[in-house]
Coordinates of C-alpha atoms and ligand atoms in Angstrom, one line a residue:
Chain Y
M1 CA -5.3 -26.6 -17.5
V2 CA -6.6 -23.8 -15.3
Q3 CA -5.6 -20.3 -16.3
A4 CA -3.1 -18.3 -14.2
L5 CA -5.4 -15.3 -14.5
E6 CA -9.0 -15.1 -15.7
L7 CA -11.0 -11.9 -15.8
K8 CA -14.6 -12.0 -16.8
A9 CA -16.7 -8.9 -17.6
L10 CA -14.6 -6.8 -15.3
R11 CA -16.0 -3.3 -14.8
K12 CA -14.7 -0.3 -12.8
T13 CA -16.4 3.0 -12.3
Y14 CA -14.4 5.3 -10.0
G15 CA -16.1 7.4 -7.4
S16 CA -15.6 10.4 -9.7
G17 CA -18.0 8.7 -12.1
L18 CA -15.2 7.8 -14.5
E19 CA -15.7 4.5 -16.2
A20 CA -12.2 3.1 -16.3
L21 CA -13.0 -0.5 -17.4
K22 CA -16.0 -1.2 -19.6
G23 CA -16.3 -5.0 -19.2
I24 CA -13.0 -6.7 -19.7
D25 CA -12.4 -10.4 -20.5
L26 CA -8.9 -11.6 -20.3
S27 CA -7.1 -15.0 -19.8
V28 CA -3.5 -15.6 -19.2
R29 CA -2.2 -19.1 -19.5
Q30 CA 0.1 -20.7 -16.9
G31 CA 3.7 -20.1 -17.7
D32 CA 2.9 -17.3 -20.1
F33 CA 4.8 -14.0 -20.4
F34 CA 2.0 -11.6 -21.1
A35 CA 2.0 -7.9 -22.0
L36 CA -0.9 -5.6 -21.3
L37 CA -0.3 -2.6 -23.5
G38 CA -2.2 0.7 -23.9
P39 CA -1.7 4.5 -23.8
N40 CA -1.8 6.6 -20.6
G41 CA -5.1 6.3 -18.8
A42 CA -6.2 3.2 -20.8
G43 CA -7.0 1.3 -17.7
K44 CA -3.9 -1.0 -17.3
S45 CA -3.2 0.0 -13.7
T46 CA -6.9 -0.2 -12.8
T47 CA -7.1 -3.7 -14.2
L48 CA -3.9 -4.8 -12.3
G49 CA -5.1 -3.0 -9.2
I50 CA -8.3 -4.9 -9.1
V51 CA -6.4 -8.2 -9.5
S52 CA -4.0 -7.2 -6.7
G53 CA -6.7 -6.2 -4.3
L54 CA -5.8 -2.5 -4.3
V55 CA -8.9 -1.3 -6.2
N56 CA -12.5 -2.4 -5.6
K57 CA -14.1 -3.7 -8.8
T58 CA -17.6 -2.5 -9.7
S59 CA -18.6 -5.9 -11.2
G60 CA -17.2 -8.9 -12.9
S61 CA -14.9 -11.7 -11.6
V62 CA -11.2 -12.3 -11.0
K63 CA -9.7 -15.8 -10.8
I64 CA -6.1 -16.5 -10.0
F65 CA -5.2 -20.2 -10.7
G66 CA -8.9 -20.9 -10.6
F67 CA -9.4 -19.3 -7.2
D68 CA -12.0 -16.6 -7.1
M69 CA -10.7 -13.4 -5.4
D70 CA -14.1 -12.9 -3.7
T71 CA -14.6 -16.4 -2.4
H72 CA -11.1 -17.7 -1.9
P73 CA -9.0 -14.6 -1.4
V74 CA -6.2 -16.4 0.6
D75 CA -5.6 -19.0 -2.0
A76 CA -5.7 -16.4 -4.8
K77 CA -3.5 -13.8 -3.1
S78 CA -0.9 -16.1 -1.8
R79 CA -0.1 -17.1 -5.5
L80 CA 0.3 -13.5 -6.6
G81 CA 3.2 -11.1 -6.4
V82 CA 2.7 -7.4 -7.3
V83 CA 5.0 -4.7 -8.4
P84 CA 2.9 -1.5 -8.6
Q85 CA 3.5 1.5 -10.8
E86 CA 4.0 3.9 -7.9
F87 CA 6.5 3.4 -5.1
N88 CA 4.6 2.1 -2.1
F89 CA 7.0 1.2 0.7
N90 CA 7.7 3.0 3.9
Q91 CA 10.5 5.3 2.9
F92 CA 12.1 5.3 6.3
E93 CA 12.3 1.5 6.7
K94 CA 15.4 -0.4 5.8
V95 CA 15.5 -2.3 2.5
F96 CA 16.0 -5.7 4.1
D97 CA 13.2 -5.1 6.7
I98 CA 10.8 -4.1 3.9
V99 CA 11.2 -7.4 2.2
V100 CA 11.1 -9.5 5.3
T101 CA 8.1 -7.7 6.7
Q102 CA 6.2 -8.3 3.4
A103 CA 6.9 -12.0 3.8
G104 CA 5.5 -11.8 7.3
Y105 CA 2.2 -10.6 5.9
Y106 CA 2.1 -13.9 3.9
G107 CA 2.7 -15.8 7.1
I108 CA 6.3 -16.6 6.3
P109 CA 8.4 -16.5 9.5
A110 CA 11.5 -14.2 9.5
R111 CA 13.9 -17.1 9.6
I112 CA 12.8 -18.4 6.2
A113 CA 12.0 -14.9 4.8
S114 CA 15.5 -13.7 5.6
A115 CA 17.0 -16.4 3.3
S116 CA 14.5 -15.6 0.5
A117 CA 15.0 -11.8 0.9
E118 CA 18.8 -12.3 0.7
K119 CA 18.4 -14.4 -2.5
Y120 CA 16.3 -11.8 -4.3
L121 CA 18.1 -8.7 -3.0
R122 CA 21.4 -10.3 -4.3
K123 CA 19.9 -11.2 -7.7
L124 CA 18.6 -7.7 -8.1
G125 CA 21.8 -6.1 -7.0
L126 CA 20.5 -4.6 -3.8
W127 CA 22.3 -6.7 -1.2
E128 CA 24.9 -3.9 -0.5
K129 CA 22.0 -1.6 0.2
R130 CA 20.1 -3.9 2.6
D131 CA 20.7 -1.6 5.6
S132 CA 19.9 1.7 3.8
A133 CA 16.6 3.4 4.4
A134 CA 14.5 3.0 1.3
R135 CA 14.3 6.7 0.6
L136 CA 18.1 6.8 0.1
L137 CA 17.9 4.5 -3.0
S138 CA 17.9 5.7 -6.5
G139 CA 14.7 5.5 -8.6
G140 CA 15.9 2.3 -10.4
M141 CA 16.9 0.7 -7.1
K142 CA 13.5 1.5 -5.6
R143 CA 11.9 -0.3 -8.5
R144 CA 14.1 -3.3 -8.0
L145 CA 13.3 -3.3 -4.3
M146 CA 9.6 -3.6 -5.2
I147 CA 10.5 -6.6 -7.4
A148 CA 12.4 -8.3 -4.6
R149 CA 9.5 -7.6 -2.2
A150 CA 7.0 -9.1 -4.7
L151 CA 9.0 -12.3 -5.1
V152 CA 9.8 -13.0 -1.4
H153 CA 6.9 -15.4 -1.1
E154 CA 7.7 -17.1 -4.4
P155 CA 4.5 -16.3 -6.2
A156 CA 3.4 -18.4 -9.2
L157 CA 2.0 -15.2 -10.9
L158 CA 3.9 -12.0 -11.0
I159 CA 2.3 -8.8 -12.0
L160 CA 4.6 -5.9 -13.0
D161 CA 3.1 -2.5 -13.7
E162 CA 5.8 -0.6 -15.7
P163 CA 8.7 -2.3 -14.0
T164 CA 11.4 -0.7 -16.2
A165 CA 10.1 2.9 -16.1
G166 CA 13.0 5.2 -15.3
V167 CA 15.5 2.3 -15.4
D168 CA 18.7 2.8 -17.5
I169 CA 19.3 0.8 -20.6
E170 CA 21.9 -1.5 -19.2
L171 CA 19.9 -2.3 -16.1
R172 CA 16.8 -2.7 -18.2
R173 CA 18.5 -5.4 -20.2
S174 CA 19.6 -7.2 -17.0
M175 CA 16.0 -7.0 -15.7
W176 CA 14.8 -8.5 -18.9
E177 CA 17.2 -11.4 -18.4
F178 CA 16.0 -11.7 -14.8
M179 CA 12.4 -11.8 -15.9
N180 CA 13.1 -14.3 -18.6
E181 CA 14.8 -16.5 -16.1
L182 CA 11.9 -16.3 -13.7
N183 CA 9.5 -17.1 -16.5
A184 CA 11.7 -20.1 -17.6
H185 CA 11.4 -21.4 -14.1
G186 CA 7.7 -21.4 -14.4
T187 CA 6.5 -18.1 -13.0
T188 CA 3.7 -16.6 -15.1
I189 CA 4.4 -12.9 -15.8
I190 CA 2.1 -10.1 -16.7
L191 CA 3.7 -6.9 -17.6
T192 CA 2.6 -3.4 -18.6
T193 CA 5.1 -1.2 -20.4
H194 CA 5.3 1.8 -22.7
Y195 CA 8.5 0.5 -24.2
L196 CA 7.1 -1.7 -27.0
E197 CA 10.4 -3.2 -27.8
E198 CA 10.3 -4.5 -24.3
A199 CA 7.0 -6.3 -25.0
E200 CA 8.3 -7.5 -28.3
A201 CA 11.5 -8.9 -26.8
L202 CA 9.9 -10.6 -23.8
C203 CA 6.3 -11.5 -24.2
R204 CA 4.5 -14.3 -26.0
N205 CA 1.0 -13.0 -25.8
I206 CA -0.3 -9.4 -25.9
A207 CA -3.5 -7.6 -25.1
I208 CA -4.0 -4.0 -26.1
I209 CA -6.4 -1.9 -24.1
D210 CA -7.7 1.6 -24.6
K211 CA -10.4 3.6 -22.8
G212 CA -11.3 0.6 -20.7
V213 CA -11.8 -1.8 -23.7
I214 CA -9.6 -4.6 -24.9
L215 CA -8.9 -4.0 -28.6
E216 CA -6.6 -6.9 -29.3
N217 CA -5.8 -10.1 -27.4
T218 CA -3.6 -12.5 -29.3
S219 CA -0.1 -13.9 -29.6
K220 CA 2.7 -11.6 -30.5
K221 CA 3.3 -13.7 -33.6
A222 CA -0.2 -13.3 -34.8
L223 CA -0.2 -9.6 -34.0
L224 CA 3.0 -9.0 -35.9
G225 CA 1.7 -11.1 -38.8
K226 CA -1.0 -8.5 -39.1
L227 CA 1.5 -5.9 -39.8
N228 CA 1.3 -5.5 -43.6
K229 CA 3.4 -2.3 -43.9
E230 CA 7.0 -1.8 -43.1
T231 CA 8.8 1.5 -43.0
Y232 CA 12.5 2.0 -43.8
V233 CA 14.6 5.0 -43.2
I234 CA 17.2 5.5 -46.0
D235 CA 20.2 7.8 -45.7
V236 CA 20.9 9.0 -49.2
V237 CA 23.8 11.2 -50.3
T238 CA 21.6 13.8 -51.9
L239 CA 17.8 13.9 -51.6
P240 CA 15.9 13.6 -54.9
E241 CA 14.1 16.7 -56.2
V242 CA 11.1 14.7 -57.2
M243 CA 9.9 11.8 -55.1
P244 CA 10.2 8.4 -56.7
V245 CA 7.0 6.8 -57.6
L246 CA 6.3 3.1 -57.0
P247 CA 2.9 1.4 -56.6
G248 CA 2.5 0.0 -53.1
A249 CA 5.3 2.3 -51.7
E250 CA 5.2 5.8 -50.4
F251 CA 8.3 8.0 -50.3
T252 CA 8.6 11.0 -47.9
V253 CA 11.4 13.0 -46.2
D254 CA 11.7 13.1 -42.4
D255 CA 12.9 15.9 -40.2
E256 CA 16.5 14.7 -40.4
Q257 CA 16.5 14.9 -44.1
N258 CA 16.3 11.1 -44.5
L259 CA 14.3 9.5 -47.2
V260 CA 11.5 7.4 -45.7
V261 CA 9.7 4.7 -47.6
T262 CA 6.6 2.8 -46.3
I263 CA 5.9 -0.3 -48.4
D264 CA 3.3 -3.0 -48.4
A265 CA 4.4 -6.4 -47.3
S266 CA 3.7 -7.6 -50.9
I267 CA 6.3 -5.3 -52.4
N268 CA 9.8 -6.7 -52.9
L269 CA 12.6 -4.5 -51.5
N270 CA 14.6 -5.1 -54.8
R271 CA 12.0 -3.0 -56.5
V272 CA 12.5 -0.2 -54.1
F273 CA 16.3 -0.2 -54.8
A274 CA 15.6 -0.4 -58.6
V275 CA 13.6 2.8 -58.3
L276 CA 16.2 4.5 -56.2
S277 CA 18.9 3.5 -58.8
A278 CA 16.8 4.8 -61.6
H279 CA 16.7 8.2 -59.8
D280 CA 20.5 8.0 -59.3
L281 CA 20.1 8.0 -55.6
V282 CA 23.2 6.7 -53.7
V283 CA 22.2 4.9 -50.5
R284 CA 24.6 5.2 -47.6
S285 CA 22.7 3.1 -45.1
M286 CA 19.2 1.9 -44.4
R287 CA 17.3 0.8 -41.3
T288 CA 13.8 -0.1 -40.3
R289 CA 12.0 2.7 -38.5
S290 CA 11.1 2.2 -34.9
N291 CA 9.9 -1.2 -33.9
R292 CA 7.3 -3.1 -35.6
L293 CA 5.1 -3.6 -32.7
E294 CA 5.1 0.2 -32.1
E295 CA 3.7 0.8 -35.6
L296 CA 1.0 -1.8 -35.1
F297 CA 0.1 -0.4 -31.8
V298 CA -0.3 3.1 -33.3
E299 CA -2.3 1.6 -36.1
I300 CA -4.7 -0.3 -33.8
L301 CA -5.2 2.7 -31.5
G302 CA -5.7 4.9 -34.6
R303 CA -8.3 2.6 -36.0
D304 CA -10.1 2.7 -32.7
A305 CA -10.0 6.5 -32.6
V306 CA -11.5 6.7 -36.1
G307 CA -14.1 4.1 -35.1
S308 CA -15.1 6.1 -32.0
Q309 CA -15.4 9.3 -34.1
T310 CA -17.8 7.8 -36.6
S311 CA -19.9 5.9 -34.0
Chain S
M1 CA -4.1 -19.1 6.2
S2 CA -3.1 -21.7 8.8
A3 CA -3.2 -20.7 12.5
Y4 CA 0.6 -20.5 12.4
A5 CA 0.7 -18.3 9.4
I6 CA -1.9 -16.0 11.0
W7 CA 0.3 -15.8 14.1
V8 CA 3.3 -14.9 12.0
A9 CA 1.4 -12.2 10.2
F10 CA 0.0 -10.8 13.5
S11 CA 3.4 -10.7 15.2
T12 CA 4.9 -9.1 12.1
I13 CA 2.6 -6.2 12.5
L14 CA 3.0 -6.0 16.3
V15 CA 6.8 -6.2 16.2
K16 CA 6.9 -3.5 13.4
E17 CA 4.6 -1.3 15.5
I18 CA 6.7 -1.7 18.7
R19 CA 9.9 -1.1 16.8
R20 CA 8.3 2.1 15.4
F21 CA 7.4 3.7 18.7
M22 CA 10.7 2.6 20.3
R23 CA 12.7 4.1 17.4
I24 CA 11.0 7.5 17.7
W25 CA 10.8 7.4 21.5
G26 CA 11.5 11.1 21.6
Q27 CA 8.1 11.7 20.1
T28 CA 6.3 8.8 21.7
L29 CA 7.6 7.9 25.2
L30 CA 9.3 11.0 26.3
P31 CA 6.6 13.7 26.0
P32 CA 4.1 12.0 28.2
A33 CA 6.8 11.4 30.8
I34 CA 7.6 15.1 30.9
T35 CA 3.9 16.3 30.8
M36 CA 2.8 13.9 33.6
S37 CA 5.8 14.8 35.8
L38 CA 4.7 18.4 35.5
Y39 CA 1.2 17.5 36.4
F40 CA 2.5 15.6 39.4
V41 CA 4.6 18.5 40.6
I42 CA 2.1 21.3 39.9
F43 CA -1.3 19.7 40.7
G44 CA -0.1 17.0 43.1
N45 CA 2.5 18.7 45.1
L46 CA 2.1 22.5 44.8
I47 CA -1.7 22.9 44.5
G48 CA -2.7 19.5 45.8
S49 CA -1.3 20.2 49.3
R50 CA -3.7 23.1 49.5
I51 CA -6.7 21.0 48.3
G52 CA -6.4 18.4 50.9
E53 CA -8.5 15.3 50.4
M54 CA -10.5 14.2 47.4
G55 CA -12.7 11.2 47.5
G56 CA -11.3 10.2 50.8
H57 CA -7.7 10.3 49.6
D58 CA -4.8 12.6 49.5
Y59 CA -5.2 14.7 46.2
M60 CA -1.9 13.4 44.8
E61 CA -3.1 9.9 45.3
F62 CA -6.4 10.7 43.8
I63 CA -5.1 12.2 40.5
V64 CA -2.4 9.6 39.8
P65 CA -4.8 6.9 38.5
G66 CA -6.6 9.5 36.4
L67 CA -3.4 10.8 34.9
V68 CA -2.1 7.2 34.2
M69 CA -5.4 6.5 32.4
M70 CA -5.2 9.8 30.5
S71 CA -1.7 8.9 29.2
V72 CA -2.9 5.4 28.2
I73 CA -5.9 6.8 26.3
T74 CA -3.9 9.4 24.4
N75 CA -1.0 7.2 23.5
A76 CA -3.0 4.2 22.4
Y77 CA -5.1 6.4 20.2
A78 CA -2.1 8.4 18.9
N79 CA -0.1 5.3 18.1
V80 CA -2.6 3.6 15.9
V81 CA -3.9 6.8 14.2
S82 CA -0.5 8.1 13.2
S83 CA 1.1 4.8 12.3
F84 CA -1.8 3.6 10.1
F85 CA -2.4 7.0 8.5
G86 CA 1.3 7.1 7.8
M87 CA 1.0 3.8 6.0
K88 CA -1.9 5.2 4.0
F89 CA 0.0 8.3 3.2
Q90 CA 3.1 6.5 2.0
R91 CA 0.9 3.9 0.3
S92 CA 2.7 1.1 2.2
V93 CA -0.7 0.0 3.3
E94 CA -0.8 -1.7 -0.1
E95 CA 1.7 -4.2 1.3
L96 CA -1.1 -5.4 3.5
L97 CA -3.8 -5.2 0.8
V98 CA -2.0 -7.4 -1.7
S99 CA -1.2 -10.0 0.9
P100 CA -3.6 -12.8 2.0
I101 CA -3.7 -11.5 5.6
P102 CA -7.3 -11.5 6.9
Y103 CA -8.7 -8.1 7.9
W104 CA -9.3 -9.1 11.5
V105 CA -5.6 -9.9 11.8
V106 CA -4.6 -6.5 10.4
L107 CA -6.9 -4.9 13.0
A108 CA -5.7 -7.1 15.8
G109 CA -2.0 -6.3 14.9
Y110 CA -2.5 -2.5 15.0
V111 CA -4.7 -2.6 18.1
A112 CA -2.0 -4.7 19.8
G113 CA 0.5 -2.1 18.8
G114 CA -1.6 0.7 20.3
V115 CA -2.1 -1.3 23.5
A116 CA 1.7 -1.9 23.7
R117 CA 2.4 1.8 23.5
G118 CA -0.4 2.7 25.8
L119 CA 0.8 0.2 28.4
A120 CA 4.4 1.2 28.0
V121 CA 3.5 4.8 28.6
G122 CA 1.2 3.8 31.5
L123 CA 4.0 2.0 33.1
I124 CA 6.4 4.9 32.7
V125 CA 3.9 7.3 34.2
T126 CA 3.2 4.9 37.1
L127 CA 6.8 4.5 37.9
L128 CA 7.3 8.3 37.8
S129 CA 4.3 8.8 40.1
L130 CA 6.1 6.6 42.7
G131 CA 8.5 9.5 43.1
F132 CA 5.7 11.7 44.4
T133 CA 3.3 9.4 46.2
H134 CA 2.9 5.9 47.6
L135 CA 0.7 3.6 45.6
Q136 CA -0.9 0.5 46.9
I137 CA -3.0 -1.4 44.5
H138 CA -6.4 -2.3 45.9
H139 CA -7.5 -4.8 43.3
V140 CA -4.9 -5.9 40.7
G141 CA -7.4 -7.7 38.5
V142 CA -9.6 -4.7 38.0
T143 CA -6.7 -2.4 37.5
V144 CA -5.0 -4.5 34.8
L145 CA -8.3 -5.4 33.1
T146 CA -9.4 -1.8 32.9
I147 CA -6.2 -0.5 31.6
V148 CA -6.0 -3.2 28.9
L149 CA -9.6 -2.8 27.8
T150 CA -9.3 1.0 27.7
A151 CA -6.2 0.8 25.6
I152 CA -8.0 -1.6 23.2
L153 CA -10.9 0.7 22.9
F154 CA -8.9 3.8 22.1
S155 CA -6.6 1.9 19.7
L156 CA -9.8 0.9 17.8
G157 CA -10.8 4.5 17.8
G158 CA -7.5 5.5 16.4
F159 CA -7.8 2.9 13.7
I160 CA -11.1 4.1 12.5
N161 CA -9.9 7.7 12.6
A162 CA -6.9 6.6 10.4
L163 CA -9.2 4.9 7.9
L164 CA -11.4 8.0 7.6
A165 CA -8.5 10.5 7.5
T166 CA -7.5 11.9 4.2
K167 CA -5.0 14.5 5.3
F168 CA -2.7 15.0 8.3
D169 CA -5.1 17.6 9.9
D170 CA -7.7 14.9 10.2
I171 CA -5.7 12.9 12.6
A172 CA -5.5 15.7 15.1
I173 CA -9.1 16.7 15.2
V174 CA -10.4 13.9 17.4
P175 CA -7.6 14.0 20.0
T176 CA -7.9 17.8 20.3
F177 CA -11.6 18.4 20.2
I178 CA -13.0 15.2 21.7
L179 CA -10.5 13.1 23.6
T180 CA -8.8 15.9 25.6
P181 CA -12.0 17.6 26.8
L182 CA -13.7 14.3 27.6
T183 CA -10.7 13.2 29.6
Y184 CA -10.4 16.5 31.5
L185 CA -14.1 16.3 32.2
G186 CA -14.0 12.6 33.0
G187 CA -13.1 12.9 36.6
V188 CA -9.3 12.8 36.3
F189 CA -8.8 15.9 38.5
Y190 CA -12.0 15.8 40.6
S191 CA -14.7 13.5 42.0
I192 CA -17.9 14.2 40.2
T193 CA -19.7 14.3 43.5
L194 CA -18.3 17.8 43.7
L195 CA -20.4 18.8 40.8
P196 CA -24.0 20.2 41.0
P197 CA -26.6 17.4 40.3
F198 CA -27.3 18.6 36.8
W199 CA -23.6 18.4 35.7
Q200 CA -23.3 15.0 37.5
T201 CA -26.0 13.7 35.3
V202 CA -24.3 15.2 32.2
S203 CA -21.0 13.6 33.2
Q204 CA -22.7 10.2 33.2
F205 CA -22.7 10.3 29.4
N206 CA -19.0 10.7 29.2
P207 CA -17.6 7.2 28.7
I208 CA -14.1 8.2 29.9
L209 CA -15.6 8.9 33.3
Y210 CA -16.3 5.1 33.7
M211 CA -12.8 4.1 32.7
V212 CA -11.1 6.6 35.0
N213 CA -13.3 5.6 37.9
T214 CA -12.9 1.9 37.4
F215 CA -9.2 2.2 37.2
R216 CA -9.2 4.4 40.3
Y217 CA -11.2 1.8 42.0
G218 CA -8.7 -0.8 41.1
I219 CA -5.9 1.2 42.7
L220 CA -7.5 3.1 45.5
G221 CA -10.8 1.2 46.1
V222 CA -12.9 4.3 45.6
S223 CA -15.2 5.1 42.7
D224 CA -18.0 7.5 41.8
I225 CA -19.8 4.9 39.7
D226 CA -20.8 1.2 39.5
I227 CA -17.8 -1.0 38.5
G228 CA -19.8 -3.8 36.9
G229 CA -21.8 -1.4 34.8
A230 CA -18.6 0.3 33.7
F231 CA -17.1 -3.0 32.4
V232 CA -20.3 -3.8 30.4
M233 CA -20.1 -0.3 28.9
I234 CA -16.4 -0.6 27.9
L235 CA -17.0 -4.0 26.4
G236 CA -20.0 -2.7 24.5
F237 CA -18.0 0.1 23.0
I238 CA -15.2 -2.3 22.1
A239 CA -17.7 -4.5 20.3
I240 CA -19.2 -1.6 18.4
L241 CA -15.9 -0.2 17.3
T242 CA -14.5 -3.6 16.3
A243 CA -17.5 -4.3 14.1
T244 CA -17.2 -0.9 12.6
S245 CA -13.5 -1.3 11.8
L246 CA -14.0 -4.7 10.3
Y247 CA -16.9 -3.5 8.2
M248 CA -14.8 -0.6 6.9
L249 CA -11.8 -2.7 6.2
K250 CA -13.9 -5.2 4.3
N251 CA -15.3 -2.5 2.1
G252 CA -11.9 -0.8 1.7
K253 CA -13.1 2.4 3.2
G254 CA -10.3 4.9 2.9
I255 CA -7.8 2.3 1.7
R256 CA -9.1 1.1 -1.7
S257 CA -10.5 3.3 -4.5
Ligands
ATP1 N1 -8.2 6.6 -7.9 C1 -8.8 7.0 -9.0 N2 -9.9 7.8 -9.0 C2 -10.5 8.3 -10.1 N3 -10.1 8.0 -11.3 C3 -9.0 7.2 -11.5 C4 -8.3 6.7 -10.3 N4 -7.2 6.0 -10.8 C5 -7.3 6.0 -12.1 N5 -8.3 6.8 -12.5 C6 -8.7 7.0 -13.9 O1 -8.9 5.8 -14.6 C7 -8.4 5.8 -15.9 C8 -7.5 4.7 -16.1 O2 -6.3 4.9 -15.3 P1 -5.2 3.8 -15.1 O3 -4.3 4.3 -14.0 O4 -5.8 2.5 -15.0 O5 -4.5 4.0 -16.5 P2 -3.1 3.3 -17.1 O6 -3.5 2.5 -18.3 O7 -2.4 2.5 -16.0 O8 -2.3 4.5 -17.5 P3 -0.7 4.8 -17.4 O9 -0.1 4.2 -18.6 O10 -0.6 6.3 -17.5 O11 -0.2 4.3 -16.1 C9 -7.8 7.2 -16.1 O12 -8.7 8.0 -16.7 C10 -7.5 7.7 -14.7 O13 -7.6 9.1 -14.6
MG2 MG1 -0.7 2.8 -15.0

């Protein structure tokens, strides 16, 4: 089956001389829910910008459902919906008009576009705001407006560049649900985010990019399988004076006066408790620290940083 | 895209452009109406009555075609440059860039928007002039063709200006330092036969002279220059600016990094 997105040896050097992408290869399967992760300035938006036709590539190729962006731009672009990182609508135009006008650029007449615009504005909770000028919307609403606009022509591939930035928790959850529903109905989704729990909750496949290079490109399962350390935060009644010692585990104290233990996957948790009991430490509660993907992410990027220092 | 889809995309841009200049009519349609009425009163009535004849016509009659043309040029240019630069500034130009709309349709849509505003203002000014003089159109075909081609030409100019502009100041430079002087020196207020031979020759290099004279010929039947040659020149400029615009769009000049 043809890939929803296929990037080959994609390079981008900006006019300033900055090499933002250093030859990227990436494939996203049809129906996938794919996360492109990386720190600020890694090249995520540049990659998605090239795919969307907003940034000129320096070299390489982009194919959307097998259609090359250079030779078959109409076939490629009509299958693609884009939600950029920055707001990019006319602030003075009305919400409804923005969505219908976008459909017009895809050759969809207003009669049909109006129905589609209503459907998505309702789903995204913006129908009541349809006659407001875009600038009067809140930040979270503006982001949803861009999602409605990206969907109006029913694209098979949806690209979202930090769609939940600045969106409150409740709304973020409802957007996750919405994206899952879209994906379940067959829309391939590519997402960038700095909330790693979002990527962990939603995505099946993940690529990690830094400094214009793809460091990892694999399934979430395989990625998480690589995680061979787990960190727990333990709330103890009184902190020990001398740290417990256990091979394969490392005990520290964090800023909030919690006991923190990082253990190898091979170590059994019972052994940790045995050591704690031996030290007469009373455990009030325990939780895993942060999210697992986040740790892995930091580890992978750290490894890269060490690599680039030595090379 | 199918022919129908292209038509939909084109009319989406055109309708959006017309709605824009109608919505802000106080900045787009009213100012030329006021300025031109003042020209009619001051130059046509007050001063014109002392000037007497120009090019075989009453001075008022002589300047009306030039002033109509001047309004069309300014407004066609202004519409495209401010609308398209505004899109760049707000980044909503990206709505066009992500879509499959072909570049020539984008260009055609914006040019059509500029022509619509140019013609709307031209019509308003013409109707106002009827309050001051009696107009009889000598050659309807030449009149309409000239005004439409001129509006197309300056809409294209406005488009290129918008692509090149990086800040708001950049969209005022050409109208202030190039368009206005060329228009004033393009025979709007005088027949170039009044000039010394040297300045007559210099004037021949001003493209606006040809447009003003062709248009004046359409209405009054008098011209300082050869009409056929004027059309060839206008069409030539249109071809050059169209090719330039399309080339720039294709390469993303000013719209893609
Ligand atoms: N228009 C531009 N001109 C010059 N350099 C640019 C431009 N856009 C981005 N860059 C540079 O390219 C690099 C990659 O930027 P990009 O926006 O792709 O990062 P990102 O991964 O999306 O980061 P973030 O998570 O902060 O959005 C950065 O160093 C950035 O400064
Ligand atoms: Mg980004």
